[in-house]
mmCIF file of C-alpha atoms and ligand atoms in Angstrom:
data_model
loop_
_atom_site.group_PDB
_atom_site.id
_atom_site.type_symbol
_atom_site.label_atom_id
_atom_site.label_comp_id
_atom_site.label_asym_id
_atom_site.label_seq_id
_atom_site.Cartn_x
_atom_site.Cartn_y
_atom_site.Cartn_z
ATOM 1 C CA MET A 28 -0.089 0.036 -0.190
ATOM 2 C CA ARG A 29 1.448 3.524 -1.023
ATOM 3 C CA THR A 30 0.136 6.562 0.431
ATOM 4 C CA PRO A 31 -0.011 9.832 -2.795
ATOM 5 C CA THR A 32 2.776 11.472 -1.000
ATOM 6 C CA GLU A 33 4.671 7.762 -1.708
ATOM 7 C CA ALA A 34 3.941 8.166 -5.308
ATOM 8 C CA LYS A 35 6.664 9.560 -8.075
ATOM 9 C CA SER A 36 5.523 12.790 -9.551
ATOM 10 C CA PRO A 37 4.971 12.486 -12.794
ATOM 11 C CA ILE A 38 7.966 13.552 -15.320
ATOM 12 C CA GLY A 39 5.813 15.625 -17.356
ATOM 13 C CA ARG A 40 1.624 15.752 -17.743
ATOM 14 C CA GLY A 41 -0.238 17.857 -20.190
ATOM 15 C CA ARG A 42 -4.498 18.397 -19.357
ATOM 16 C CA ALA A 43 -6.493 19.731 -22.192
ATOM 17 C CA GLU A 44 -10.186 20.473 -23.213
ATOM 18 C CA ALA A 45 -11.919 20.008 -26.650
ATOM 19 C CA CYS A 46 -15.397 19.921 -27.937
ATOM 20 C CA ALA A 47 -17.041 17.422 -30.040
ATOM 21 C CA ASN A 48 -18.321 18.489 -33.744
ATOM 22 C CA ILE A 49 -21.195 17.714 -35.667
ATOM 23 C CA ALA A 50 -20.868 17.400 -39.675
ATOM 24 C CA LEU A 51 -23.137 19.349 -41.712
ATOM 25 C CA ALA A 52 -21.548 17.870 -44.356
ATOM 26 C CA LYS A 53 -20.834 14.160 -43.843
ATOM 27 C CA TYR A 54 -17.807 12.215 -44.693
ATOM 28 C CA TRP A 55 -18.684 8.113 -44.740
ATOM 29 C CA GLY A 56 -15.519 6.164 -46.316
ATOM 30 C CA LYS A 57 -11.899 6.484 -45.573
ATOM 31 C CA SER A 58 -9.475 6.284 -48.991
ATOM 32 C CA SER A 59 -7.705 4.031 -50.473
ATOM 33 C CA ARG A 60 -4.146 5.739 -49.999
ATOM 34 C CA GLY A 61 -4.832 4.854 -46.482
ATOM 35 C CA GLY A 62 -3.843 6.488 -43.576
ATOM 36 C CA ASN A 63 -7.093 7.502 -42.075
ATOM 37 C CA LEU A 64 -7.647 9.663 -44.301
ATOM 38 C CA THR A 65 -10.864 10.269 -45.852
ATOM 39 C CA ALA A 66 -12.863 9.213 -48.991
ATOM 40 C CA VAL A 67 -14.847 12.845 -49.370
ATOM 41 C CA PRO A 68 -14.665 16.137 -47.439
ATOM 42 C CA SER A 69 -16.727 16.822 -44.437
ATOM 43 C CA LEU A 70 -17.403 20.451 -42.871
ATOM 44 C CA SER A 71 -18.407 20.723 -39.185
ATOM 45 C CA LEU A 72 -19.635 22.748 -36.510
ATOM 46 C CA THR A 73 -17.522 22.313 -33.022
ATOM 47 C CA LEU A 74 -20.080 22.248 -30.128
ATOM 48 C CA ASP A 75 -19.722 24.004 -26.613
ATOM 49 C CA ALA A 76 -21.860 21.670 -24.542
ATOM 50 C CA LEU A 77 -20.132 18.422 -25.859
ATOM 51 C CA ARG A 78 -16.755 18.298 -24.183
ATOM 52 C CA THR A 79 -14.036 15.680 -23.153
ATOM 53 C CA ARG A 80 -11.503 16.358 -20.630
ATOM 54 C CA THR A 81 -8.281 14.237 -20.632
ATOM 55 C CA GLU A 82 -5.023 14.352 -18.466
ATOM 56 C CA VAL A 83 -2.038 12.721 -19.611
ATOM 57 C CA PHE A 84 0.449 11.709 -16.868
ATOM 58 C CA LEU A 85 4.146 10.197 -17.506
ATOM 59 C CA GLU A 86 4.900 8.424 -14.927
ATOM 60 C CA PRO A 87 8.457 6.718 -14.122
ATOM 61 C CA GLU A 88 7.354 3.353 -12.754
ATOM 62 C CA LEU A 89 4.598 2.762 -15.744
ATOM 63 C CA THR A 90 6.266 -0.445 -17.728
ATOM 64 C CA SER A 91 3.060 -0.051 -20.197
ATOM 65 C CA ASP A 92 0.345 2.781 -20.949
ATOM 66 C CA ARG A 93 -2.992 3.171 -19.327
ATOM 67 C CA VAL A 94 -6.121 4.287 -20.511
ATOM 68 C CA VAL A 95 -8.664 5.182 -18.513
ATOM 69 C CA LEU A 96 -12.425 6.931 -19.729
ATOM 70 C CA ASN A 97 -14.688 7.992 -17.107
ATOM 71 C CA GLY A 98 -13.332 6.075 -14.422
ATOM 72 C CA GLU A 99 -13.120 3.042 -16.294
ATOM 73 C CA GLU A 100 -9.837 0.968 -17.602
ATOM 74 C CA VAL A 101 -10.038 0.878 -21.327
ATOM 75 C CA GLU A 102 -8.767 -2.329 -23.158
ATOM 76 C CA GLY A 103 -8.914 -3.806 -26.987
ATOM 77 C CA ARG A 104 -9.106 -1.874 -30.240
ATOM 78 C CA ALA A 105 -9.880 1.187 -28.146
ATOM 79 C CA ARG A 106 -6.911 1.309 -26.255
ATOM 80 C CA ASP A 107 -4.992 0.444 -29.073
ATOM 81 C CA ARG A 108 -6.151 3.456 -30.825
ATOM 82 C CA VAL A 109 -5.213 5.876 -27.973
ATOM 83 C CA VAL A 110 -1.397 3.707 -27.214
ATOM 84 C CA ALA A 111 -0.941 4.311 -31.207
ATOM 85 C CA LEU A 112 -1.383 8.053 -30.953
ATOM 86 C CA LEU A 113 0.932 7.824 -28.014
ATOM 87 C CA ASP A 114 3.483 6.088 -29.953
ATOM 88 C CA ARG A 115 3.586 8.719 -32.275
ATOM 89 C CA MET A 116 4.123 11.020 -29.678
ATOM 90 C CA ARG A 117 6.966 9.245 -28.295
ATOM 91 C CA PHE A 118 8.302 8.961 -31.780
ATOM 92 C CA MET A 119 8.477 12.388 -31.731
ATOM 93 C CA ALA A 120 9.739 13.209 -28.433
ATOM 94 C CA ALA A 121 12.381 10.538 -28.866
ATOM 95 C CA SER A 122 10.822 9.223 -25.713
ATOM 96 C CA SER A 123 10.141 5.795 -24.250
ATOM 97 C CA GLN A 124 8.129 7.000 -21.259
ATOM 98 C CA LYS A 125 4.888 5.235 -20.632
ATOM 99 C CA ALA A 126 1.723 7.188 -20.162
ATOM 100 C CA ARG A 127 -1.503 7.302 -17.764
ATOM 101 C CA VAL A 128 -4.409 8.884 -20.037
ATOM 102 C CA GLU A 129 -7.315 9.884 -17.947
ATOM 103 C CA SER A 130 -10.600 10.829 -19.906
ATOM 104 C CA GLN A 131 -14.018 12.564 -19.158
ATOM 105 C CA ASN A 132 -16.682 12.975 -21.597
ATOM 106 C CA ASP A 133 -19.883 14.553 -20.081
ATOM 107 C CA PHE A 134 -22.074 13.084 -22.679
ATOM 108 C CA PRO A 135 -22.871 9.832 -23.322
ATOM 109 C CA THR A 136 -20.123 7.700 -24.978
ATOM 110 C CA ALA A 137 -20.227 5.931 -28.038
ATOM 111 C CA ALA A 138 -24.097 7.080 -28.652
ATOM 112 C CA GLY A 139 -23.686 8.831 -32.070
ATOM 113 C CA LEU A 140 -22.583 11.739 -29.999
ATOM 114 C CA ALA A 141 -19.065 11.629 -31.720
ATOM 115 C CA SER A 142 -17.243 11.179 -28.264
ATOM 116 C CA SER A 143 -14.026 9.986 -30.384
ATOM 117 C CA ALA A 144 -13.958 13.236 -31.865
ATOM 118 C CA SER A 145 -13.343 15.228 -28.691
ATOM 119 C CA GLY A 146 -11.669 12.266 -27.336
ATOM 120 C CA PHE A 147 -8.870 12.164 -29.744
ATOM 121 C CA ALA A 148 -8.648 16.121 -30.416
ATOM 122 C CA ALA A 149 -8.098 16.463 -26.287
ATOM 123 C CA LEU A 150 -5.646 13.044 -26.370
ATOM 124 C CA ALA A 151 -3.701 14.986 -28.648
ATOM 125 C CA VAL A 152 -3.331 18.481 -27.217
ATOM 126 C CA ALA A 153 -2.433 17.025 -23.831
ATOM 127 C CA SER A 154 -0.496 14.035 -24.870
ATOM 128 C CA ALA A 155 1.751 17.070 -26.976
ATOM 129 C CA ARG A 156 1.760 19.038 -23.569
ATOM 130 C CA ALA A 157 3.203 15.802 -21.531
ATOM 131 C CA PHE A 158 5.586 14.669 -24.083
ATOM 132 C CA GLY A 159 6.795 18.624 -24.390
ATOM 133 C CA LEU A 160 6.169 19.038 -28.135
ATOM 134 C CA ALA A 161 5.081 22.343 -29.069
ATOM 135 C CA LEU A 162 3.175 21.185 -32.585
ATOM 136 C CA THR A 163 1.182 23.252 -34.291
ATOM 137 C CA ALA A 164 -3.014 23.311 -34.959
ATOM 138 C CA ALA A 165 -2.550 21.766 -37.834
ATOM 139 C CA GLN A 166 0.248 19.226 -36.875
ATOM 140 C CA LEU A 167 -2.380 18.052 -33.347
ATOM 141 C CA SER A 168 -5.189 17.744 -36.097
ATOM 142 C CA SER A 169 -3.561 15.495 -38.329
ATOM 143 C CA GLN A 170 -2.194 13.133 -34.834
ATOM 144 C CA ALA A 171 -5.881 13.200 -33.844
ATOM 145 C CA ARG A 172 -7.495 12.612 -37.203
ATOM 146 C CA GLN A 173 -4.847 9.613 -37.386
ATOM 147 C CA GLY A 174 -6.919 8.220 -34.271
ATOM 148 C CA SER A 175 -10.328 8.990 -35.586
ATOM 149 C CA ALA A 176 -10.936 11.212 -38.779
ATOM 150 C CA SER A 177 -13.639 13.404 -37.640
ATOM 151 C CA ALA A 178 -11.502 14.350 -34.631
ATOM 152 C CA ALA A 179 -9.275 16.368 -36.895
ATOM 153 C CA ARG A 180 -12.208 18.944 -36.863
ATOM 154 C CA SER A 181 -12.233 19.202 -33.371
ATOM 155 C CA LEU A 182 -8.512 20.977 -33.024
ATOM 156 C CA PHE A 183 -10.872 23.991 -34.085
ATOM 157 C CA GLY A 184 -13.898 26.570 -33.083
ATOM 158 C CA GLY A 185 -16.969 27.012 -35.079
ATOM 159 C CA PHE A 186 -17.007 26.033 -38.221
ATOM 160 C CA VAL A 187 -14.178 23.645 -39.946
ATOM 161 C CA GLU A 188 -13.231 21.356 -42.709
ATOM 162 C CA LEU A 189 -11.589 18.288 -43.432
ATOM 163 C CA ASP A 190 -10.939 17.987 -47.296
ATOM 164 C CA ARG A 191 -10.771 14.865 -48.986
ATOM 165 C CA GLU A 192 -7.474 12.571 -48.419
ATOM 166 C CA ALA A 193 -6.462 15.612 -45.891
ATOM 167 C CA ASP A 194 -3.701 15.517 -43.444
ATOM 168 C CA ALA A 195 -5.592 18.370 -41.119
ATOM 169 C CA ALA A 196 -8.731 20.065 -40.728
ATOM 170 C CA ALA A 197 -8.822 23.985 -41.116
ATOM 171 C CA PRO A 198 -11.192 26.454 -40.287
ATOM 172 C CA VAL A 199 -13.842 27.946 -42.054
ATOM 173 C CA ALA A 200 -15.835 30.467 -40.213
ATOM 174 C CA THR A 201 -15.328 31.476 -36.042
ATOM 175 C CA ALA A 202 -18.001 30.242 -33.818
ATOM 176 C CA GLU A 203 -18.974 33.968 -33.426
ATOM 177 C CA HIS A 204 -19.622 33.803 -37.496
ATOM 178 C CA TRP A 205 -23.277 32.574 -37.087
ATOM 179 C CA ASP A 206 -25.787 32.655 -34.075
ATOM 180 C CA VAL A 207 -26.592 29.232 -34.818
ATOM 181 C CA ALA A 208 -27.497 26.192 -32.287
ATOM 182 C CA MET A 209 -27.838 22.278 -32.851
ATOM 183 C CA VAL A 210 -29.836 20.852 -30.381
ATOM 184 C CA VAL A 211 -29.243 17.551 -29.694
ATOM 185 C CA ALA A 212 -32.145 14.900 -29.167
ATOM 186 C CA VAL A 213 -30.695 11.901 -27.467
ATOM 187 C CA ILE A 214 -33.188 8.750 -28.877
ATOM 188 C CA ALA A 215 -30.481 5.945 -27.246
ATOM 189 C CA ALA A 216 -27.737 6.011 -25.323
ATOM 190 C CA GLY A 217 -26.437 2.758 -25.201
ATOM 191 C CA GLN A 218 -22.946 1.755 -27.195
ATOM 192 C CA LYS A 219 -24.356 1.054 -31.126
ATOM 193 C CA ASP A 220 -24.141 -2.116 -32.355
ATOM 194 C CA VAL A 221 -21.551 -1.497 -35.640
ATOM 195 C CA SER A 222 -19.100 1.034 -35.264
ATOM 196 C CA SER A 223 -18.116 3.497 -37.533
ATOM 197 C CA THR A 224 -15.167 2.408 -38.515
ATOM 198 C CA GLY A 225 -16.209 -1.088 -39.091
ATOM 199 C CA GLY A 226 -19.651 0.460 -40.906
ATOM 200 C CA MET A 227 -17.431 2.575 -43.291
ATOM 201 C CA VAL A 228 -15.824 -0.871 -44.678
ATOM 202 C CA GLN A 229 -18.590 -2.896 -45.054
ATOM 203 C CA THR A 230 -20.404 0.069 -46.907
ATOM 204 C CA ALA A 231 -17.119 0.812 -49.414
ATOM 205 C CA LYS A 232 -17.257 -3.264 -50.170
ATOM 206 C CA THR A 233 -21.060 -4.111 -50.420
ATOM 207 C CA CYS A 234 -23.033 -0.991 -50.838
ATOM 208 C CA PRO A 235 -23.803 -0.676 -54.511
ATOM 209 C CA TYR A 236 -25.027 3.018 -54.052
ATOM 210 C CA TYR A 237 -21.296 3.936 -52.514
ATOM 211 C CA PRO A 238 -19.870 5.209 -55.630
ATOM 212 C CA ALA A 239 -22.877 7.633 -56.011
ATOM 213 C CA TRP A 240 -21.649 8.831 -52.682
ATOM 214 C CA LEU A 241 -18.243 9.635 -53.350
ATOM 215 C CA ASP A 242 -19.617 11.864 -56.645
ATOM 216 C CA LYS A 243 -22.013 13.363 -54.998
ATOM 217 C CA ALA A 244 -20.521 14.232 -51.704
ATOM 218 C CA PRO A 245 -18.494 16.851 -52.761
ATOM 219 C CA GLU A 246 -20.952 18.893 -54.454
ATOM 220 C CA LEU A 247 -23.166 19.229 -51.114
ATOM 221 C CA PHE A 248 -19.747 19.990 -49.368
ATOM 222 C CA ARG A 249 -19.313 22.987 -51.226
ATOM 223 C CA GLU A 250 -23.138 23.741 -51.190
ATOM 224 C CA VAL A 251 -22.842 23.755 -47.122
ATOM 225 C CA LYS A 252 -19.717 25.568 -47.134
ATOM 226 C CA ALA A 253 -21.401 28.026 -49.449
ATOM 227 C CA GLY A 254 -24.465 28.252 -47.161
ATOM 228 C CA VAL A 255 -21.988 28.923 -43.903
ATOM 229 C CA LEU A 256 -19.971 31.607 -45.117
ATOM 230 C CA ALA A 257 -23.517 33.673 -46.503
ATOM 231 C CA ARG A 258 -25.170 32.653 -43.479
ATOM 232 C CA ASP A 259 -28.099 31.160 -46.005
ATOM 233 C CA PHE A 260 -29.984 28.983 -43.397
ATOM 234 C CA ALA A 261 -31.908 27.226 -46.220
ATOM 235 C CA ARG A 262 -28.882 26.380 -48.252
ATOM 236 C CA VAL A 263 -27.547 25.232 -45.587
ATOM 237 C CA ALA A 264 -30.357 22.802 -44.448
ATOM 238 C CA GLU A 265 -31.256 21.462 -47.795
ATOM 239 C CA ALA A 266 -27.932 20.192 -47.946
ATOM 240 C CA MET A 267 -27.218 19.120 -45.262
ATOM 241 C CA GLU A 268 -30.167 16.791 -44.565
ATOM 242 C CA GLU A 269 -29.158 15.544 -48.781
ATOM 243 C CA SER A 270 -26.071 14.729 -47.063
ATOM 244 C CA THR A 271 -27.372 13.086 -44.131
ATOM 245 C CA ARG A 272 -29.839 10.934 -46.441
ATOM 246 C CA LEU A 273 -27.043 9.948 -48.665
ATOM 247 C CA MET A 274 -25.034 8.456 -46.062
ATOM 248 C CA HIS A 275 -27.460 6.786 -44.085
ATOM 249 C CA ALA A 276 -28.977 5.132 -47.660
ATOM 250 C CA THR A 277 -25.440 3.982 -48.710
ATOM 251 C CA MET A 278 -25.115 2.259 -44.890
ATOM 252 C CA MET A 279 -29.005 1.083 -44.874
ATOM 253 C CA THR A 280 -28.209 -0.816 -48.166
ATOM 254 C CA SER A 281 -24.708 -2.095 -47.006
ATOM 255 C CA VAL A 282 -25.131 -6.057 -46.872
ATOM 256 C CA PRO A 283 -25.411 -7.049 -44.119
ATOM 257 C CA PRO A 284 -27.407 -3.938 -43.367
ATOM 258 C CA ILE A 285 -26.634 -0.789 -40.915
ATOM 259 C CA LEU A 286 -29.203 0.395 -39.822
ATOM 260 C CA TYR A 287 -28.682 3.200 -37.162
ATOM 261 C CA LEU A 288 -32.077 5.125 -37.430
ATOM 262 C CA ARG A 289 -34.974 4.130 -34.807
ATOM 263 C CA GLY A 290 -38.849 4.758 -35.451
ATOM 264 C CA ALA A 291 -38.342 8.131 -33.349
ATOM 265 C CA THR A 292 -35.730 9.137 -35.298
ATOM 266 C CA VAL A 293 -38.067 8.748 -38.650
ATOM 267 C CA GLU A 294 -40.641 10.167 -37.201
ATOM 268 C CA LEU A 295 -38.668 13.598 -36.211
ATOM 269 C CA MET A 296 -37.268 13.852 -39.617
ATOM 270 C CA HIS A 297 -40.856 13.898 -40.739
ATOM 271 C CA GLU A 298 -41.894 16.657 -38.185
ATOM 272 C CA ILE A 299 -38.862 18.239 -38.971
ATOM 273 C CA VAL A 300 -39.589 19.209 -42.164
ATOM 274 C CA ARG A 301 -42.988 19.758 -42.015
ATOM 275 C CA ARG A 302 -41.695 22.450 -39.519
ATOM 276 C CA ARG A 303 -39.815 23.853 -42.193
ATOM 277 C CA ARG A 304 -41.716 24.096 -44.784
ATOM 278 C CA ASN A 305 -44.161 26.473 -42.308
ATOM 279 C CA GLY A 306 -41.426 29.067 -41.895
ATOM 280 C CA GLU A 307 -39.429 27.511 -38.784
ATOM 281 C CA PRO A 308 -35.402 27.463 -39.288
ATOM 282 C CA VAL A 309 -35.136 23.531 -38.752
ATOM 283 C CA ALA A 310 -32.850 20.849 -40.069
ATOM 284 C CA TYR A 311 -32.346 17.683 -39.096
ATOM 285 C CA THR A 312 -29.017 15.637 -39.180
ATOM 286 C CA MET A 313 -28.075 11.897 -37.483
ATOM 287 C CA ASP A 314 -24.531 10.541 -37.423
ATOM 288 C CA ALA A 315 -23.725 6.814 -36.245
ATOM 289 C CA GLY A 316 -26.602 6.214 -33.943
ATOM 290 C CA PRO A 317 -30.220 7.507 -33.809
ATOM 291 C CA ASN A 318 -29.936 10.714 -32.192
ATOM 292 C CA VAL A 319 -31.339 13.511 -34.079
ATOM 293 C CA LYS A 320 -29.341 16.614 -34.316
ATOM 294 C CA VAL A 321 -31.376 19.677 -35.020
ATOM 295 C CA PHE A 322 -29.799 22.695 -36.692
ATOM 296 C CA THR A 323 -31.435 25.965 -35.939
ATOM 297 C CA LEU A 324 -30.839 29.359 -35.103
ATOM 298 C CA GLY A 325 -30.031 30.895 -32.002
ATOM 299 C CA SER A 326 -33.595 32.696 -31.999
ATOM 300 C CA HIS A 327 -35.371 29.623 -32.080
ATOM 301 C CA VAL A 328 -33.391 26.946 -29.784
ATOM 302 C CA LYS A 329 -36.384 27.647 -26.887
ATOM 303 C CA LYS A 330 -39.137 26.387 -29.690
ATOM 304 C CA VAL A 331 -36.542 23.860 -30.629
ATOM 305 C CA GLU A 332 -35.729 22.734 -27.469
ATOM 306 C CA GLN A 333 -39.798 22.271 -26.006
ATOM 307 C CA MET A 334 -40.591 20.541 -29.372
ATOM 308 C CA LEU A 335 -38.030 17.771 -28.454
ATOM 309 C CA ARG A 336 -38.935 17.153 -25.173
ATOM 310 C CA ALA A 337 -42.375 16.758 -26.460
ATOM 311 C CA THR A 338 -41.195 14.044 -28.641
ATOM 312 C CA GLU A 339 -41.974 11.021 -27.403
ATOM 313 C CA GLY A 340 -38.898 8.428 -27.704
ATOM 314 C CA VAL A 341 -36.603 11.451 -26.848
ATOM 315 C CA GLN A 342 -34.927 10.734 -23.627
ATOM 316 C CA HIS A 343 -33.052 13.769 -23.065
ATOM 317 C CA VAL A 344 -32.380 17.194 -25.230
ATOM 318 C CA ILE A 345 -28.603 18.832 -24.730
ATOM 319 C CA VAL A 346 -28.748 22.103 -26.431
ATOM 320 C CA CYS A 347 -25.377 22.856 -28.054
ATOM 321 C CA ARG A 348 -24.094 26.171 -29.634
ATOM 322 C CA PRO A 349 -20.444 26.848 -31.685
ATOM 323 C CA GLY A 350 -18.132 25.835 -29.279
ATOM 324 C CA PRO A 351 -14.204 26.585 -29.178
ATOM 325 C CA ARG A 352 -11.582 25.252 -30.234
ATOM 326 C CA ALA A 353 -9.474 22.591 -28.531
ATOM 327 C CA ALA A 354 -7.374 24.017 -25.668
ATOM 328 C CA THR A 355 -4.886 22.745 -23.052
ATOM 329 C CA LEU A 356 -5.905 23.491 -19.677
ATOM 330 C CA GLN A 357 -3.878 23.694 -15.997
ATOM 331 C CA PRO A 358 -3.230 20.422 -14.392
ATOM 332 C CA GLN A 359 -5.974 19.514 -12.091
ATOM 333 C CA GLY A 360 -4.245 18.795 -8.820
ATOM 334 C CA ASN A 361 -7.343 16.961 -7.390
ATOM 335 C CA LEU A 362 -7.892 14.474 -9.951
ATOM 336 C CA THR A 363 -4.175 13.567 -10.138
ATOM 337 C CA ALA A 364 -3.979 12.527 -6.400
ATOM 338 C CA ALA A 365 -7.426 10.521 -6.823
ATOM 339 C CA ALA A 366 -5.825 8.589 -9.329
ATOM 340 C CA ARG A 367 -3.021 8.178 -7.155
ATOM 341 C CA GLN A 368 -4.451 6.995 -4.441
ATOM 342 C CA GLU A 369 -7.274 4.538 -6.718
ATOM 343 C CA GLU A 370 -3.779 2.871 -7.237
ATOM 344 C CA ALA A 371 -1.970 2.427 -4.261
HETATM 345 O O1 PMV B 18 -15.439 9.268 -36.190
HETATM 346 P P1 PMV B 18 -15.348 8.779 -37.173
HETATM 347 O O2 PMV B 18 -14.209 9.465 -38.071
HETATM 348 O O3 PMV B 18 -15.082 7.404 -37.033
HETATM 349 O O4 PMV B 18 -16.325 8.527 -38.077
HETATM 350 C C1 PMV B 18 -18.040 9.322 -38.240
HETATM 351 C C2 PMV B 18 -18.282 9.803 -39.506
HETATM 352 C C3 PMV B 18 -19.706 10.249 -38.849
HETATM 353 O O5 PMV B 18 -19.537 11.063 -38.098
HETATM 354 C C4 PMV B 18 -20.713 9.339 -39.572
HETATM 355 C C5 PMV B 18 -19.690 11.652 -39.840
HETATM 356 C C6 PMV B 18 -19.118 12.819 -40.043
HETATM 357 O O6 PMV B 18 -18.616 13.239 -40.957
HETATM 358 O O7 PMV B 18 -18.728 12.873 -39.230
#
């Protein structure tokens, strides 16, 4: 038994926070060039209310990397992806030091709420700091992308693009550019059956419409980008919904099918389209899960929140505004002490 004071102090540590992001123009599918590059361009909005905080400790007594997510030790493939990022940082820092990673999400993990995006973005920033590496935002974005492609976009705040086969994401417009919101309707918060990585491989291999998706996605990306820059709600709404439907159509027509949408998801799609026809600024998008994210104007958030709270099958509602870029935080004394005590 060791007391907290007897534990060796870390030789390096870094703490960071990153927000999740939701794509307005979706990516689905990896480039044949490998390296976790994407097959289509995407454009996202970083969300202030969905955050991951990660702390990386380099402790001399560690003989292998330890990864703790929301208080639970992570094993298997999820851990391997974290270790791969740490390996790249070790290589750049010419270090062989193992790390302990503690990460906390303030939203349900693996529920189609892009926890891997905020997770890998926070990990890239925190681990670079722990290893003493002064990397640029583009270099950090590239590191996050190699862990999870959508994470490349969470390095930046506001509206962010990740071009087809791009190494890093790039900012399109700041969080202040447009007073919009993404209101998330959580329909199921459990772990998803098919991971996005596995789902993309299955889609590329078996969906007869996949080539059509690769063809059309760049045009929808350009349309979303032009709409965002012009703050043209209707233009973004139409292109975002089309991007969502096309992506889900390729998923559902894969063999075996990948069907993330539930009954409540489809009911909400109908309701949102009906409301937009009646002049409300609302549009839907869904990712690798059943949750519906409603894109709306800042002035209309209350109305959307009320509508979603009154919808059968919606478990929680999370209002998200445009969020900031990923950033380092001051190390947290309490977390460190608690974690050491647990280890003793
Ligand atoms: O997080 P990834 O890179 O495994 O893929 C997620 C892809 C979608 O969320 C479905 C779409 C997107 O562009 O974020």
